[in-house]
Every structure is written in C-alpha cells, then in structure tokens.
Short mmCIF file of C-alpha atoms and ligand atoms in Angstrom, two decimals:
data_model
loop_
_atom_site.label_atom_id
_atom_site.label_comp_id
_atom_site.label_asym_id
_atom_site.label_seq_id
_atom_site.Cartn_x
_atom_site.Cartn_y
_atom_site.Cartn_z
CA UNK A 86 70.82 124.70 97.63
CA UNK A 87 69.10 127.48 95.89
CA UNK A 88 70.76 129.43 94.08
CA UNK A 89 70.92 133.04 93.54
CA UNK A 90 73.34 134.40 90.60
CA UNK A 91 73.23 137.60 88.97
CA UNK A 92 73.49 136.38 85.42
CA UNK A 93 73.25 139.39 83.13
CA UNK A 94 71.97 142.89 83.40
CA UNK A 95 70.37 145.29 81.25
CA UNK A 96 72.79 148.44 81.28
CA UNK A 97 70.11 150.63 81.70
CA UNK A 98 66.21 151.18 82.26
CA UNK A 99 66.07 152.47 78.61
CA UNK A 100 68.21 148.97 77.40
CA UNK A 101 65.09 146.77 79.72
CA UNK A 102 62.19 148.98 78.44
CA UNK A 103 63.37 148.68 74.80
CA UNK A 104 63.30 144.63 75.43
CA UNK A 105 60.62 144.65 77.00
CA UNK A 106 58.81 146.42 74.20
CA UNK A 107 60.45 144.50 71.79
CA UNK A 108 59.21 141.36 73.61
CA UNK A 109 55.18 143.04 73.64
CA UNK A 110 55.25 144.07 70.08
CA UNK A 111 55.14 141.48 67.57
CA UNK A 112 53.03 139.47 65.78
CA UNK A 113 50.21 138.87 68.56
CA UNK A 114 49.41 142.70 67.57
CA UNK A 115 49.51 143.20 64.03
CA UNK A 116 48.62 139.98 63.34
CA UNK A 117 46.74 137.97 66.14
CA UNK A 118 44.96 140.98 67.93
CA UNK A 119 43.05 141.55 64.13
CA UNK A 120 41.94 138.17 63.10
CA UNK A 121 40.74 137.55 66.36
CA UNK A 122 39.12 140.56 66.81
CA UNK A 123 37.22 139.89 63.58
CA UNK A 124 36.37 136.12 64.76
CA UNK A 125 35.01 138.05 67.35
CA UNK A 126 32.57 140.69 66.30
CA UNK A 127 34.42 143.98 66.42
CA UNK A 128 33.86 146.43 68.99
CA UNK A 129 33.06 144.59 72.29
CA UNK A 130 35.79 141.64 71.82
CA UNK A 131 38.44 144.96 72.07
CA UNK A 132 36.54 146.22 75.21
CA UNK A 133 36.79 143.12 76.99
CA UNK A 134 40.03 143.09 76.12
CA UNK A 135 41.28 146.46 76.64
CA UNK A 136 39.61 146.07 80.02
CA UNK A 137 41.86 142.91 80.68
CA UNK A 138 44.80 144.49 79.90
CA UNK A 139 44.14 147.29 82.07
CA UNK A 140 42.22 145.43 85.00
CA UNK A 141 44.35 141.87 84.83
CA UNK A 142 47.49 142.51 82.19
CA UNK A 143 48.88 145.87 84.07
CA UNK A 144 49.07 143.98 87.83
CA UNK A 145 50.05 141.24 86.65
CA UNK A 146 53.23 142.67 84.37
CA UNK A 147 53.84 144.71 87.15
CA UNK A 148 54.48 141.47 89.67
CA UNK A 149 56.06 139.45 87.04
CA UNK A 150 59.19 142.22 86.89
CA UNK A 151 58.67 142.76 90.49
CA UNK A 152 59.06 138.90 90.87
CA UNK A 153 62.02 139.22 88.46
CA UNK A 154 64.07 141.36 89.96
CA UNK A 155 63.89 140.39 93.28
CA UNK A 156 64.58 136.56 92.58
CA UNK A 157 68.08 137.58 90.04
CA UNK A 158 67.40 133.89 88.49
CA UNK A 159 65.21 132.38 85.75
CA UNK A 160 61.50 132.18 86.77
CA UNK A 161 62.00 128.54 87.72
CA UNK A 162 64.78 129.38 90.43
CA UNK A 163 63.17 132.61 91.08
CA UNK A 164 60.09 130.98 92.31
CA UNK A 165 61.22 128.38 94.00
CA UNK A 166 63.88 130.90 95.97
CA UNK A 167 61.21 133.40 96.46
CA UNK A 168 58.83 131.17 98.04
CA UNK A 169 61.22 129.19 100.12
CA UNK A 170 62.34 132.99 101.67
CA UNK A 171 58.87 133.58 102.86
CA UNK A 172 58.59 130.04 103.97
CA UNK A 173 56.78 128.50 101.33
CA UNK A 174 56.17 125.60 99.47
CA UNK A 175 59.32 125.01 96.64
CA UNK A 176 56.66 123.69 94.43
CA UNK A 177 55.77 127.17 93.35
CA UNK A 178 58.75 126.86 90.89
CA UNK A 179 56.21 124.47 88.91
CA UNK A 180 54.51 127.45 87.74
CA UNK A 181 58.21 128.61 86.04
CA UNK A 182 58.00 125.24 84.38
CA UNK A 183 54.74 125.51 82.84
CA UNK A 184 56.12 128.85 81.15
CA UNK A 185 59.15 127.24 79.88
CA UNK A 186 56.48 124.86 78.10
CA UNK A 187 54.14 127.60 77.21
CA UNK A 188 57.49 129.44 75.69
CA UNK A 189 58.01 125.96 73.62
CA UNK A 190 54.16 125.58 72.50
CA UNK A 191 53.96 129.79 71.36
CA UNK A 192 57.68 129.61 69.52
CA UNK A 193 56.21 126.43 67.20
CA UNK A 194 53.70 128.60 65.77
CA UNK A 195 55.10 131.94 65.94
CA UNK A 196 58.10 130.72 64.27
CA UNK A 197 55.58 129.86 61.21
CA UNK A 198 53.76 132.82 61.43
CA UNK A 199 56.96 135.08 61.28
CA UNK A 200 57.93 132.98 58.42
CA UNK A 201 55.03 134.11 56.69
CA UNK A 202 56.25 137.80 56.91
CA UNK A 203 59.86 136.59 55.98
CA UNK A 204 57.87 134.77 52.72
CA UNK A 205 55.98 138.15 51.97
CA UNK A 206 59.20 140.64 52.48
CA UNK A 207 60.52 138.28 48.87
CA UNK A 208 56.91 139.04 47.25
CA UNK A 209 56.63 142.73 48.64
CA UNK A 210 60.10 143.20 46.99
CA UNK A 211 59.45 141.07 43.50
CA UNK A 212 56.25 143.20 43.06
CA UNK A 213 53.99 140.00 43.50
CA UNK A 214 51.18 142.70 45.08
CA UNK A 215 51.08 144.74 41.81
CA UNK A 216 47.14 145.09 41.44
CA UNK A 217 45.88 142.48 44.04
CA UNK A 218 42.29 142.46 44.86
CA UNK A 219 40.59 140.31 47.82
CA UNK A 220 40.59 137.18 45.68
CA UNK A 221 44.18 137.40 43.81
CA UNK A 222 45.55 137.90 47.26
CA UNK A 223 43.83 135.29 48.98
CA UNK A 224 45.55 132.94 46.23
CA UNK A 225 49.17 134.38 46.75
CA UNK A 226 48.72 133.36 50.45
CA UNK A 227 46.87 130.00 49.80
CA UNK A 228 49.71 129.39 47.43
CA UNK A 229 52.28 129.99 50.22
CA UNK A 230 50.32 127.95 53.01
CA UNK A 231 49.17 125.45 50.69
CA UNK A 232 53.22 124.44 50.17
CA UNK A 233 54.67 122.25 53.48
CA UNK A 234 57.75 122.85 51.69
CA UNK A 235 58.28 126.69 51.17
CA UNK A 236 56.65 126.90 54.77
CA UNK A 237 58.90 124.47 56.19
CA UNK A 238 61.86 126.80 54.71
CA UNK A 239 60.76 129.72 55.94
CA UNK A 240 60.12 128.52 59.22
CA UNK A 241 63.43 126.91 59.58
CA UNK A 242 64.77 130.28 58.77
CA UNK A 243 63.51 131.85 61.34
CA UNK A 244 63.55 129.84 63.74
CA UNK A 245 67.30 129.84 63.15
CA UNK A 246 67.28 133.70 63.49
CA UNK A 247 66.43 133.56 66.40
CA UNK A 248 68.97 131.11 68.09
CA UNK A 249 71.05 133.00 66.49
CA UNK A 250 70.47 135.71 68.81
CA UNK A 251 69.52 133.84 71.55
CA UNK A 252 73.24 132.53 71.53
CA UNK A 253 74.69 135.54 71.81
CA UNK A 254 73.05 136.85 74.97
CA UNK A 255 70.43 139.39 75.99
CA UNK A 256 72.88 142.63 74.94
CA UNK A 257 72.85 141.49 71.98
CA UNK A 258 72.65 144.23 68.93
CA UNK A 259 69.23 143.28 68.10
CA UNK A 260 67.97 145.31 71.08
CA UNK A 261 69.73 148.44 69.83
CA UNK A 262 68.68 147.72 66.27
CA UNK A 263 65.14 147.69 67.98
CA UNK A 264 65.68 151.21 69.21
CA UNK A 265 65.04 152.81 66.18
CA UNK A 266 63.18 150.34 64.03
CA UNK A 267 60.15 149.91 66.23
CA UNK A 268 59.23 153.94 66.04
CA UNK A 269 59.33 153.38 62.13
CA UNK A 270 56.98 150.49 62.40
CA UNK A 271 54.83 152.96 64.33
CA UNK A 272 55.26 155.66 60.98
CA UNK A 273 54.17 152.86 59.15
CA UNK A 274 51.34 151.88 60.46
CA UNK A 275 50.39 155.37 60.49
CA UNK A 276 51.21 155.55 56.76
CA UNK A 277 48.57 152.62 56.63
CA UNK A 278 45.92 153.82 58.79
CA UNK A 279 46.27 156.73 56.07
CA UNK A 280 46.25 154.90 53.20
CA UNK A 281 43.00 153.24 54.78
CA UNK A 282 41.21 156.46 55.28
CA UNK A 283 41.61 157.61 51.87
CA UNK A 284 41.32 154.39 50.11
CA UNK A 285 39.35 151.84 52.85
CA UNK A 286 35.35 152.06 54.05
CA UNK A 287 37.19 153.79 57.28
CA UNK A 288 34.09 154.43 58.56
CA UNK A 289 33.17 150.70 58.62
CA UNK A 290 36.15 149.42 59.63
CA UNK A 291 35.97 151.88 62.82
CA UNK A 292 32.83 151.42 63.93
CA UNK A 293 33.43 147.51 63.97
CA UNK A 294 36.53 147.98 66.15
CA UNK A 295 34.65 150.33 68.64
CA UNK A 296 31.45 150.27 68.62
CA UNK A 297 30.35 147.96 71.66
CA UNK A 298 27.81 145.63 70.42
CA UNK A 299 27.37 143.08 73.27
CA UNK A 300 24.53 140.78 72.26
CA UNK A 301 26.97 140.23 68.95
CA UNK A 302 29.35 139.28 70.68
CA UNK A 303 28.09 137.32 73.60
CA UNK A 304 25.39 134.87 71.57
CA UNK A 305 26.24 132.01 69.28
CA UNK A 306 23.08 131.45 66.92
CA UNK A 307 22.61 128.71 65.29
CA UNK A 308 21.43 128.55 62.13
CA UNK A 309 17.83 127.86 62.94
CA UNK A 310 17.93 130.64 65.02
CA UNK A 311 18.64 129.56 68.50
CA UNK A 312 21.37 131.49 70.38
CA UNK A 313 22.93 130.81 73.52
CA UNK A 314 25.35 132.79 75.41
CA UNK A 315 28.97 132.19 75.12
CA UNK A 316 31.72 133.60 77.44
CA UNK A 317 34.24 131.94 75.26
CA UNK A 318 35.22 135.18 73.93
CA UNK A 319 35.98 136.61 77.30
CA UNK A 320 38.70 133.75 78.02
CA UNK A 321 39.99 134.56 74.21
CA UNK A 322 40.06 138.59 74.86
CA UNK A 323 41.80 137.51 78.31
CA UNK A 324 44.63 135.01 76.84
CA UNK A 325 45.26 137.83 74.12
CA UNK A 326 45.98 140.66 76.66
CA UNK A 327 47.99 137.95 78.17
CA UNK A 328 49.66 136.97 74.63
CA UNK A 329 50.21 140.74 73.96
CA UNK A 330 51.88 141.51 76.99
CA UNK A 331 54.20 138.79 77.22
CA UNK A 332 52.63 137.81 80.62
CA UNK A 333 52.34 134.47 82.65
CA UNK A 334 54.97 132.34 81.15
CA UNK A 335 57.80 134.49 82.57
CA UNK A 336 59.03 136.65 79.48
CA UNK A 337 58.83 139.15 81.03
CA UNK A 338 59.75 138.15 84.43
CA UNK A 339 63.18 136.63 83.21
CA UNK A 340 63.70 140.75 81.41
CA UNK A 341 62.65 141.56 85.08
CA UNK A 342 65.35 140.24 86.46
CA UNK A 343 67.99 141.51 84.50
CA UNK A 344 66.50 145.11 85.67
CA UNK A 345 68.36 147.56 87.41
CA UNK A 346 67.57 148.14 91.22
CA UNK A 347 66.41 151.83 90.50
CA UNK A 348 64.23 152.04 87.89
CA UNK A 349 60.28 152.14 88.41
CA UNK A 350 58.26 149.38 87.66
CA UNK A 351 54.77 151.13 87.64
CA UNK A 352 56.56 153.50 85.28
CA UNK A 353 57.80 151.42 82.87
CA UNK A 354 54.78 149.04 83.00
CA UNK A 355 52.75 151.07 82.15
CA UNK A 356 54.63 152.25 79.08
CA UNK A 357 55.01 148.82 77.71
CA UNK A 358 51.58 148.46 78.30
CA UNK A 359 50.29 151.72 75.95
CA UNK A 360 53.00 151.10 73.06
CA UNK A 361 51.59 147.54 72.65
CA UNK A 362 48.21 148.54 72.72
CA UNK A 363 48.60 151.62 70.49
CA UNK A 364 50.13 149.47 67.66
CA UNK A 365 47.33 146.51 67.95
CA UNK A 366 44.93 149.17 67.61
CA UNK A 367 46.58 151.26 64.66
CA UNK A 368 46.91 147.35 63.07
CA UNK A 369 43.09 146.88 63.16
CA UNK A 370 42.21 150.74 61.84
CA UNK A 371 44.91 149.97 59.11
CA UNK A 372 43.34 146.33 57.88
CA UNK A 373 39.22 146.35 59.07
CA UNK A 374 38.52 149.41 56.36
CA UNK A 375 39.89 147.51 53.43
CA UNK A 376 38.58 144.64 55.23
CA UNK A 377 35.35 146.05 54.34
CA UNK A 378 36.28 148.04 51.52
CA UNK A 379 37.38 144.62 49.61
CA UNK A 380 34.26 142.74 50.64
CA UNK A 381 36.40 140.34 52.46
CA UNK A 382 35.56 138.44 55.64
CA UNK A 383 36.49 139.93 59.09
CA UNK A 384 36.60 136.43 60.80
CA UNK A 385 38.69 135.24 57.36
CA UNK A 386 40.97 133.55 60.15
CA UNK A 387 44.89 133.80 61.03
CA UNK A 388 45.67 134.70 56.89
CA UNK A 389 43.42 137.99 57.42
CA UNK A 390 46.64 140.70 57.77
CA UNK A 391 48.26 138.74 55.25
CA UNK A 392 45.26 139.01 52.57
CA UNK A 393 44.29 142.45 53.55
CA UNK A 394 47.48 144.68 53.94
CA UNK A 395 48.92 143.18 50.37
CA UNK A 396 46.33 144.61 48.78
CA UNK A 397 47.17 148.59 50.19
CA UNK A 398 50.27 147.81 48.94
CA UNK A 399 49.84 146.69 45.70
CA UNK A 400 47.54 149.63 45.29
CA UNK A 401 49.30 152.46 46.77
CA UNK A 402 52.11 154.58 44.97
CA UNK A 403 55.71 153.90 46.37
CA UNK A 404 53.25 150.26 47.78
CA UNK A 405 56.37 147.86 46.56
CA UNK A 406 59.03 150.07 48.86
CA UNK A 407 56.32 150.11 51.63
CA UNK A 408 55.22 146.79 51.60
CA UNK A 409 58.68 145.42 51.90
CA UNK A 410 59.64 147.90 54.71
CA UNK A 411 56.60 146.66 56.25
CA UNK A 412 57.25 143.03 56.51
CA UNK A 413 61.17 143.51 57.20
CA UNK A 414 59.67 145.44 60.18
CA UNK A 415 57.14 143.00 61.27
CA UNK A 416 59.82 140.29 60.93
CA UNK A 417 61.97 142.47 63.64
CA UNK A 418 58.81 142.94 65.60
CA UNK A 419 58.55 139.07 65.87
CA UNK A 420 62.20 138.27 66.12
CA UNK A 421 62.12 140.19 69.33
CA UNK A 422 59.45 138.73 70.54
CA UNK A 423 60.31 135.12 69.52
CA UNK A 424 63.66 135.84 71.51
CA UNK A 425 62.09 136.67 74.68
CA UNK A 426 59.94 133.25 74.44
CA UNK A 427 62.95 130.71 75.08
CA UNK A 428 64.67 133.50 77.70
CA UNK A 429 63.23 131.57 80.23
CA UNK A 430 64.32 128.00 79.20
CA UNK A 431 68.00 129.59 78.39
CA UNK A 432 68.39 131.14 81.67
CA UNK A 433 67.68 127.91 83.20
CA UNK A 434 69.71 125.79 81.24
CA UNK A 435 72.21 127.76 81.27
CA UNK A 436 72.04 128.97 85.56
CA UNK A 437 71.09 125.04 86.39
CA UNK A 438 72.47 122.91 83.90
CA UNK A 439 75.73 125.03 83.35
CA UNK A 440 75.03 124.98 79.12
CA UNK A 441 76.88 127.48 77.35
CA UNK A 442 74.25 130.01 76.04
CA UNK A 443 75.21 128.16 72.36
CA UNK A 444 73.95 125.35 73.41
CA UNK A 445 71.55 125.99 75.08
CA UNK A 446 70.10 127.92 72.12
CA UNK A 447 70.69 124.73 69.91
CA UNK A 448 68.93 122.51 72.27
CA UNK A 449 65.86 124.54 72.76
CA UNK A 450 65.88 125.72 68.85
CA UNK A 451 66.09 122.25 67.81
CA UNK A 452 62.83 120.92 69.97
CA UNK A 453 60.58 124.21 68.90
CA UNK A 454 61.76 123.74 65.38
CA UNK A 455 60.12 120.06 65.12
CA UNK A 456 57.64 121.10 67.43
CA UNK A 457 56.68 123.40 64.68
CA UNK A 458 56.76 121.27 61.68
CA UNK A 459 52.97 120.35 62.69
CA UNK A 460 52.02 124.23 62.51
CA UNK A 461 53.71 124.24 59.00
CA UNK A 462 51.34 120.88 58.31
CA UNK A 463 48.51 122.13 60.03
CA UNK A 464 48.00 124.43 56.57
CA UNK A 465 48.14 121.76 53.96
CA UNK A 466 48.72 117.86 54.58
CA UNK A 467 46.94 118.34 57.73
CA UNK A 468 44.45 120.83 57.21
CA UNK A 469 41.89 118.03 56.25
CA UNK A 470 38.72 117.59 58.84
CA UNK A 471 40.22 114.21 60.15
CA UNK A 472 43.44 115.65 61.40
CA UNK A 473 40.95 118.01 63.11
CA UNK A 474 39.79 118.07 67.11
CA UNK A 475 36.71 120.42 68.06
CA UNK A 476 37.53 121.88 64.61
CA UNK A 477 40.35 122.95 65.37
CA UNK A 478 44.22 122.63 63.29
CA UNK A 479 47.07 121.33 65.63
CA UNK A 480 48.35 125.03 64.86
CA UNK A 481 45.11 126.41 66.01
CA UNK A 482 44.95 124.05 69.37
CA UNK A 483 48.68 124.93 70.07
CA UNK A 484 47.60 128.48 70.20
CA UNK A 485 44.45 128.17 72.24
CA UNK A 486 46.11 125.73 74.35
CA UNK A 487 48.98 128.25 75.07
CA UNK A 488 47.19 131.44 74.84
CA UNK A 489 44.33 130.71 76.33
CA UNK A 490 44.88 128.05 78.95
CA UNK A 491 48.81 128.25 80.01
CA UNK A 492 48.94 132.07 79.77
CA UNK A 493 45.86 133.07 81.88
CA UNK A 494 46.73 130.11 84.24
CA UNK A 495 50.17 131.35 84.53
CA UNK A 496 49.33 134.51 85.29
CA UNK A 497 46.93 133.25 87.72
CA UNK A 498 49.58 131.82 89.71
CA UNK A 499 51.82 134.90 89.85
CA UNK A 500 49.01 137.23 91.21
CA UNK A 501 48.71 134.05 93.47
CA UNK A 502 52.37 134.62 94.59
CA UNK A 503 52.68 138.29 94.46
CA UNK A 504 49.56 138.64 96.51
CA UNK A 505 49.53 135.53 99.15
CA UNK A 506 53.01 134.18 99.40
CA UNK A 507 55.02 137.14 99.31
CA UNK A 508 54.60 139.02 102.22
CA UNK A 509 53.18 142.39 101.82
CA UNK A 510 56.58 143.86 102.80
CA UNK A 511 58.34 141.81 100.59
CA UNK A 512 56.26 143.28 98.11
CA UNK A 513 56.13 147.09 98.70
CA UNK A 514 59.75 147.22 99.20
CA UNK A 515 60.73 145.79 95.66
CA UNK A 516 58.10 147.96 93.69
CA UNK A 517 59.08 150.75 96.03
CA UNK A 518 55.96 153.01 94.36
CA UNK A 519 56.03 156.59 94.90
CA UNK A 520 52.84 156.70 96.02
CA UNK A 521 51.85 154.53 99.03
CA UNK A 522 48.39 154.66 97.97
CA UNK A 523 49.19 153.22 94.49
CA UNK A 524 50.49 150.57 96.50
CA UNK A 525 47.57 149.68 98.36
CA UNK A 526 45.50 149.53 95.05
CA UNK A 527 47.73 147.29 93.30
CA UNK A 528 47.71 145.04 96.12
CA UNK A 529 44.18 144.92 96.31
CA UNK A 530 44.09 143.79 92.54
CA UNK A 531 46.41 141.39 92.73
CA UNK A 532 45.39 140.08 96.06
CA UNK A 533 41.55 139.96 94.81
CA UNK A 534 40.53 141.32 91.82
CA UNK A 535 43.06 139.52 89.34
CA UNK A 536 43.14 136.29 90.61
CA UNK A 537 38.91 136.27 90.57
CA UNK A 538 38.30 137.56 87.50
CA UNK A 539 40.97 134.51 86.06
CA UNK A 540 38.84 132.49 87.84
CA UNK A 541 35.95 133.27 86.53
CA UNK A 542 36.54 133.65 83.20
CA UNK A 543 37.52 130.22 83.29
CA UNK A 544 35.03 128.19 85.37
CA UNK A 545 32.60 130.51 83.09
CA UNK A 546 33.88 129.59 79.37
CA UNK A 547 34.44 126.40 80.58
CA UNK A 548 30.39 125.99 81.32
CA UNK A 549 31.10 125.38 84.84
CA UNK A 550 29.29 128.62 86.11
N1 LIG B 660 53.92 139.40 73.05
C1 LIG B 660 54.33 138.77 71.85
C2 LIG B 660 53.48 139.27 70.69
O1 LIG B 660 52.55 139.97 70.88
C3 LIG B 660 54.27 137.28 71.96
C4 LIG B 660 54.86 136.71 73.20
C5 LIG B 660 54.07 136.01 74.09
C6 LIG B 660 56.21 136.91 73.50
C7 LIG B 660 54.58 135.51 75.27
C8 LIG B 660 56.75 136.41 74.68
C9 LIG B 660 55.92 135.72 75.57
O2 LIG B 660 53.73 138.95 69.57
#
C-alpha cells in the first residue's frame, strides 16, 4: 500500500526558503568550492561550474521540490508513489535509496570537516592565529589533522550536534537561529573580501577566479611535457554545483515536501540558487589573494581555507573577535547543512518503520559517526601511500564517490522522472509557473538538455567518449 502522510510542514515559504538556504550554504562553499577551484586552475573550473548550476543545478532543484511536494513523503515513498500514479515502474524509489546512501557517505566527511571549524572556533578564541604566516599556519592545522584523537573528538561532537537537532524535528530553533546568523556570515565574508583587498595580491587572486583560461584547465601535462586533455574537471565542476545545491540525493526534495501548496518554486529556486553562489564566490575573493599574497599553493588541497583565512585573522585588528565569529558561523553554516543530509533517511524511518524521530536520529547518527572514523584516519594513521587507491585518501574517495558519482547520477534520475515519467500535466500543474512559456523551457531542459549534458560529462571523464 503506498502511503501518502503529511508528516510535517514548514509554517511558511520564508520558514522552507530559510532551510533550504541553510541546507545550500555550508561548508561545500566556503570550504570545498575554494580548494577545488584551486586544484583546478582558477577561472574556467568556476565557469564550468557556474554554467552547471545555472544550465543543470537550477532544473534540477526546481523538480526535486516539485517532486517533493507533490509526493508529501520521504523521497523513497515519494518516488515510488509518484511513479506508480502515472503508471510506472515502483523501482524508481531506488533512486530515493541511493540518496539516503549518498546522505550517509557526505555526513562521514562533513562531520570531520565541520569539526575542523569547531577545532579552530577554540584557537580563534585562545589567540593561537596571533602572527601566523603561510608556514606557522600550515603547522597549527597539520598539528590538528595529524592527531586521530583531537579529530576523533571533534567529530564526535558534531556529529552529535546534529542528532541533536535532527531529534527534535524540522521546526526546530536552529532554523530561526539561521534567520539572522546566515546574513552576518554574509557581513563577514564581506569584512574578508575587505581585509583581502587591502592586505591580499587582490588582483591575483581575482584574475585566477575569473579569468577563463581553458587550455589550463582542460590539459594534464606531464612532466616531460606531454599533455592530454582531461574532462575530469567538468564531472568535478558538475558534482560541486550538485554538492552546493543540495541536489540529487533528495535534501532538498524531502524540504520540498514539507512546502506549502502556494508558494513558487521558480521563485524560491532561484533564490537559493544566487545566495549559495554569492557566498562560494565572496569565499574564493576572500582566501585566493592571500592565497597569493602568502606564496601558498592554490591546489594546497581540502586544508586550503583553513591555512589561508587564519592568517587574515591573526593579522587583522579586532582578527581574534573575527576569527572566532567566523568559525562559530561556519559551524552553523554546516550544522544546517549536515541536518538536511540524514532528512531523508529520518523521514523514512520514521514514515515506514514507525521510529520515533529520537531514534531514528540515534540510529542514523550512530552508522555516519563510524562511518566517519575513516575520514578522521584518512589524515594521519591512514594518510600513508598504501592505504591509498588512485591516490586518493578513503576521505578523498568518499567525497568523489558521493559528489561526483551519486550526486550527478541522482540528479540524473530526477530530470529522468520529472521529464519522462511524470506526465507533462502532472508537471505544469505542481510548479504552476506564472509564465506558460517558462514552463515550456524548463521542460525542455529537463526533458533534454539536463539529462544529456549528465550524460556526457560522464561517458566523457570516464574516457568512454
Ligand atoms: N550543500 C551543502 C554544502 O554546500 C552540502 C550538502 C550536500 C547538504 C547535499 C545536503 C545535501 O555544504
């Protein structure tokens, strides 16, 4: 029997835009979207991937909430009710299930990541940045990653934060708290870009984010001097916007469907959309001119903001006061992020299974937390070469696996769905657009151009085309 229940609902558009943001800003912008961007090359990487977001992300948030709020379930039942209303197969709910995994996979290294902040609020505040240059701060963070055990803490902490939360529903205060502390992460990060035009190599550090160098970005060269071409950074630019936007694991589709009947989907799309890309770009004008200015590395890896930013603050007048307010915020950026990552499992647990939200949070908490004691390892005991595949950390293939294989895959599916198994009625009645013509266009994307370019992207990065 499928099963339709209403089991929450935002009180108003405002309460499901402010989750929504809360769920797009966190630490895949002021943390991810730089380091990769500086693996990358700079300018072209954030074309590619502005043009995802706007070609591939927008369409695809916009079915995801459409999805959402027409199904009233978790993504698993919402598929598989969905699709059995239009006749389809019930298998489609396998594409919930691979987000409820993604959701596991992303939360055992974000939880690790956001422990880092939690870590760096304690130095901020002791006055550990007092005078740091490129190399002192490199050691404060290779100090803090180099000990399983302080990691290990500060993960647990967090990860506890968040089922914390989680328990206690999706009205929870944090959302309200939200309200007003993600515009002063915005003043911050303005207060940084500032600090990096008067102190950084600005100039530098903006050129390299927008100047489009293709050939840069596009050809590995070996050291003798052979270069190929690469696509591989198309897929990466593509799982980010993906990452970014909370898309294809059904974040945002589960926040969907706690949305009330009225409000406009294009409309609030697109606002999530701009606020999350605003801040990822303010993050990389704030860290690539000290990036420069220090003579540190742009493709340093994932400890990039963490040995960059540091440095402002120890440097800056009033630096202590901001550099704690700054990693308080980031923690809340993450925490609402990190919440929106298990919605999807709780919902089902707690619609199919009948757990009490508690325990449901406990369950899920539990798994993610050991899940993520080999992130925490992949930075000391199991950073060495033979604990390595293709290079890569477990932390590192957790995140590529998720990011850039789930995600896009996900998403795939749910372009899949929105275009081809829904009907077209189906469709244009829930997003009930304004505009009929916006319709059409949408439906064209998500019909054509989204689920193509996916493809592409991968059969191309995977050297198959
Ligand atoms: N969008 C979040 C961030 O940028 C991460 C996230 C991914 C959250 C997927 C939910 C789902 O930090």
């Amino acid at each position: 029997m499928a099963e339709k229940r209403i089991h929450n609902q935002w009180s108003s558009r405002l309460a499901f835009m402010l989750a929504a943001i809360g769920s797009a800003v966190g630490l895949g912008n002021i943390w991810k979207f730089p380091y990769i961007t500086g693996e990358h090359g700079g300018g072209a990487f954030v074309l590619v991937y502005l043009v995802c977001v706007a070609l591939i992300g927008i369409p695809v948030m916009m079915a995801e909430i459409m999805l959402g709020r027409r199904g009233r379930a978790n993504p698993i039942n919402t598929l598989r009710t969905l699709a059995q209303e239009e006749g389809r197969s019930p298998l489609w709910a396998g594409v919930g299930w691979l987000g409820v995994f993604a959701g596991f996979i992303i939360l055992s290294f974000y939880s690790v990541v956001a422990g880092w902040a939690l870590a760096y609020i304690i130095e901020a505040m002791m006055g550990h940045f007092q005078g740091l240059s490129g190399e002192t701060s490199g050691k404060l963070f290779g100090a803090l990653t180099g000990s399983p055990e302080r990691l290990l803490f500060w993960h647990s902490l967090f990860m506890l934060m968040t089922m914390v939360v989680v328990a206690r529903g999706v009205r929870s205060g944090l959302e309200r708290l939200v309200t007003w502390l993600m515009p002063l992460l915005f003043v911050l990060l303005a207060v940084l870009v500032g600090y990096a035009m008067a102190a950084g190599d600005f100039s530098r550090g903006f050129h390299y984010l927008f100047d489009v160098n293709f050939s840069e970005v596009f050809y590995r060269c070996s050291p003798e001097g052979q270069c190929t071409f690469t696509a591989e950074p198309v897929l990466v630019a593509l799982g980010h916007a993906f990452f970014t936007l909370s898309l294809g694991m059904g974040a945002i589709m589960v926040y969907g469907s706690y949305m009330p009947k009225e409000a406009s989907i294009a409309g609030s799309t697109l606002m999530i959309a701009v606020a999350d890309t605003l801040v990822a770009l303010m993050a990389g004008l704030a860290i690539f001119p000290l990036v420069f200015a220090e003579g540190l590395q742009p493709g340093a890896g994932p400890g990039l903001v963490f040995v960059t930013l540091p440095i402002a603050f120890g440097n800056m007048p009033g630096g202590q006061l901001v550099g704690t307010l700054f990693f308080l915020l980031l923690v809340f950026a993450a925490w609402s992020s990190s919440i929106s990552l298990v919605e999807p499992a709780v919902a089902f647990l707690t619609e199919n299974e009948h757990l009490t939200r508690p325990r449901a949070a406990g369950l899920i908490g539990i798994t993610a937390w050991v899940l993520g004691i080999g992130s925490v390892l992949s930075f000391n005991l199991w950073s060495g070469e033979e604990y390595q595949v293709f290079g890569k950390t477990l932390f590192d293939i957790k995140d590529y696996l998720a990011s850039n294989i789930m995600l896009p895959l996900g998403g795939l599916f749910i372009a899949l769905f929105a275009g081809w198994a829904l009907t077209r009625r189906s469709a244009e009645e829930e997003l009930a657009m304004r505009s009929p013509g916006l319709f059409g266009k949408w439906y064209f994307v998500i019909r054509y151009i989204a689920p193509a370019g996916i493809t592409l992207v991968f059969l191309n990065a995977t050297g198959l085309i």
